CSV table of C-alpha atoms in Angstrom, one decimal:
chain,number,residue,atom,x,y,z
A,1000,VAL,CA,0.0,0.0,0.0
A,1001,GLU,CA,0.9,3.7,-0.3
A,1002,GLY,CA,-0.2,6.3,2.2
A,1003,SER,CA,0.7,8.7,5.0
A,1004,VAL,CA,1.9,7.7,8.3
A,1005,LEU,CA,-0.4,9.3,10.9
A,1006,ARG,CA,1.3,8.2,14.1
A,1007,PRO,CA,3.5,5.6,15.7
A,1008,LEU,CA,1.7,2.8,17.7
A,1009,GLY,CA,4.7,1.3,19.4
A,1010,GLU,CA,7.2,-1.6,18.9
A,1011,VAL,CA,7.3,-5.2,19.9
A,1012,ASP,CA,10.4,-7.5,20.1
A,1013,TYR,CA,9.8,-11.1,19.3
A,1014,VAL,CA,11.4,-14.2,17.8
A,1015,SER,CA,10.4,-14.8,14.2
A,1016,GLY,CA,9.7,-18.2,12.8
A,1017,ASN,CA,6.7,-20.6,12.5
A,1018,SER,CA,5.9,-24.2,12.7
A,1019,GLY,CA,8.6,-24.8,15.3
A,1020,ALA,CA,11.4,-23.4,13.1
A,1021,VAL,CA,14.3,-21.7,14.9
A,1022,GLY,CA,13.7,-18.0,14.6
A,1023,LYS,CA,15.7,-14.9,14.8
A,1024,PRO,CA,15.2,-11.9,17.1
A,1025,SER,CA,13.0,-9.4,15.3
A,1026,ARG,CA,11.3,-6.1,16.0
A,1027,LEU,CA,7.8,-5.0,14.8
A,1028,LEU,CA,7.3,-1.2,14.5
A,1029,GLY,CA,3.6,-0.4,14.3
A,1030,VAL,CA,2.2,2.7,12.7
A,1031,SER,CA,-1.2,4.0,11.8
A,1032,VAL,CA,-1.4,4.8,8.1
A,1033,ARG,CA,-4.0,6.6,5.9
A,1034,VAL,CA,-4.0,4.4,2.8
A,1035,THR,CA,-4.2,6.2,-0.5
A,1036,LYS,CA,-3.3,3.4,-2.9
A,1037,GLU,CA,-3.5,-0.4,-2.7
A,1038,TYR,CA,-1.4,-2.7,-4.9
A,1039,ASP,CA,-2.4,-6.2,-6.0
A,1040,GLU,CA,1.2,-7.4,-5.7
A,1041,TRP,CA,4.0,-6.5,-3.3
A,1042,SER,CA,7.4,-7.9,-2.3
A,1043,GLU,CA,5.9,-10.4,0.3
A,1044,CYS,CA,2.6,-11.2,-1.4
A,1045,LYS,CA,3.6,-14.8,-1.9
A,1046,ASP,CA,4.3,-15.1,1.9
A,1047,ARG,CA,1.6,-12.9,3.4
A,1048,LYS,CA,-2.0,-12.0,2.7
A,1049,ARG,CA,-3.7,-8.7,3.2
A,1050,GLN,CA,-7.1,-8.7,4.9
A,1051,TRP,CA,-9.0,-5.5,5.7
A,1052,VAL,CA,-11.3,-6.0,8.7
A,1053,ASP,CA,-13.3,-3.8,11.1
A,1054,VAL,CA,-11.9,-3.1,14.6
A,1055,ASP,CA,-14.0,-5.7,16.4
A,1056,THR,CA,-12.9,-8.4,14.0
A,1057,ALA,CA,-9.3,-7.3,14.4
A,1058,ARG,CA,-9.6,-7.6,18.2
A,1059,THR,CA,-10.8,-11.2,17.7
A,1060,LEU,CA,-8.0,-12.1,15.3
A,1061,LEU,CA,-5.4,-10.6,17.6
A,1062,GLY,CA,-6.8,-12.2,20.7
A,1063,SER,CA,-3.7,-14.3,21.5
A,1064,ARG,CA,-1.3,-11.4,20.9
A,1065,PRO,CA,-1.8,-8.8,23.8
A,1066,GLU,CA,1.1,-6.6,22.5
A,1067,LEU,CA,-0.7,-6.2,19.2
A,1068,LEU,CA,-4.0,-5.6,20.9
A,1069,GLU,CA,-2.3,-2.7,22.7
A,1070,MET,CA,-1.2,-1.2,19.3
A,1071,LEU,CA,-4.8,-1.6,18.0
A,1072,GLN,CA,-6.1,0.2,21.0
A,1073,ARG,CA,-3.6,3.1,20.4
A,1074,ALA,CA,-4.8,3.2,16.8
A,1075,THR,CA,-8.5,3.5,17.7
A,1076,SER,CA,-8.3,5.9,20.7
């Protein structure tokens, strides 16, 4: 996507990796963005999917990630 960064939402340190793979230390920097353009393809489109949801659905999807729920709360307050 393209757009304007509205404000920072915080950062989260975690170990990347899935399905039991050995991961590496990573940092997620969250930002609130006003999207002005959406692309059908992007550099990670084969590895990640984009899903636009309302805030209540986002809360449900992030239920097991309290640190991401905190970012969502900052974005909506």
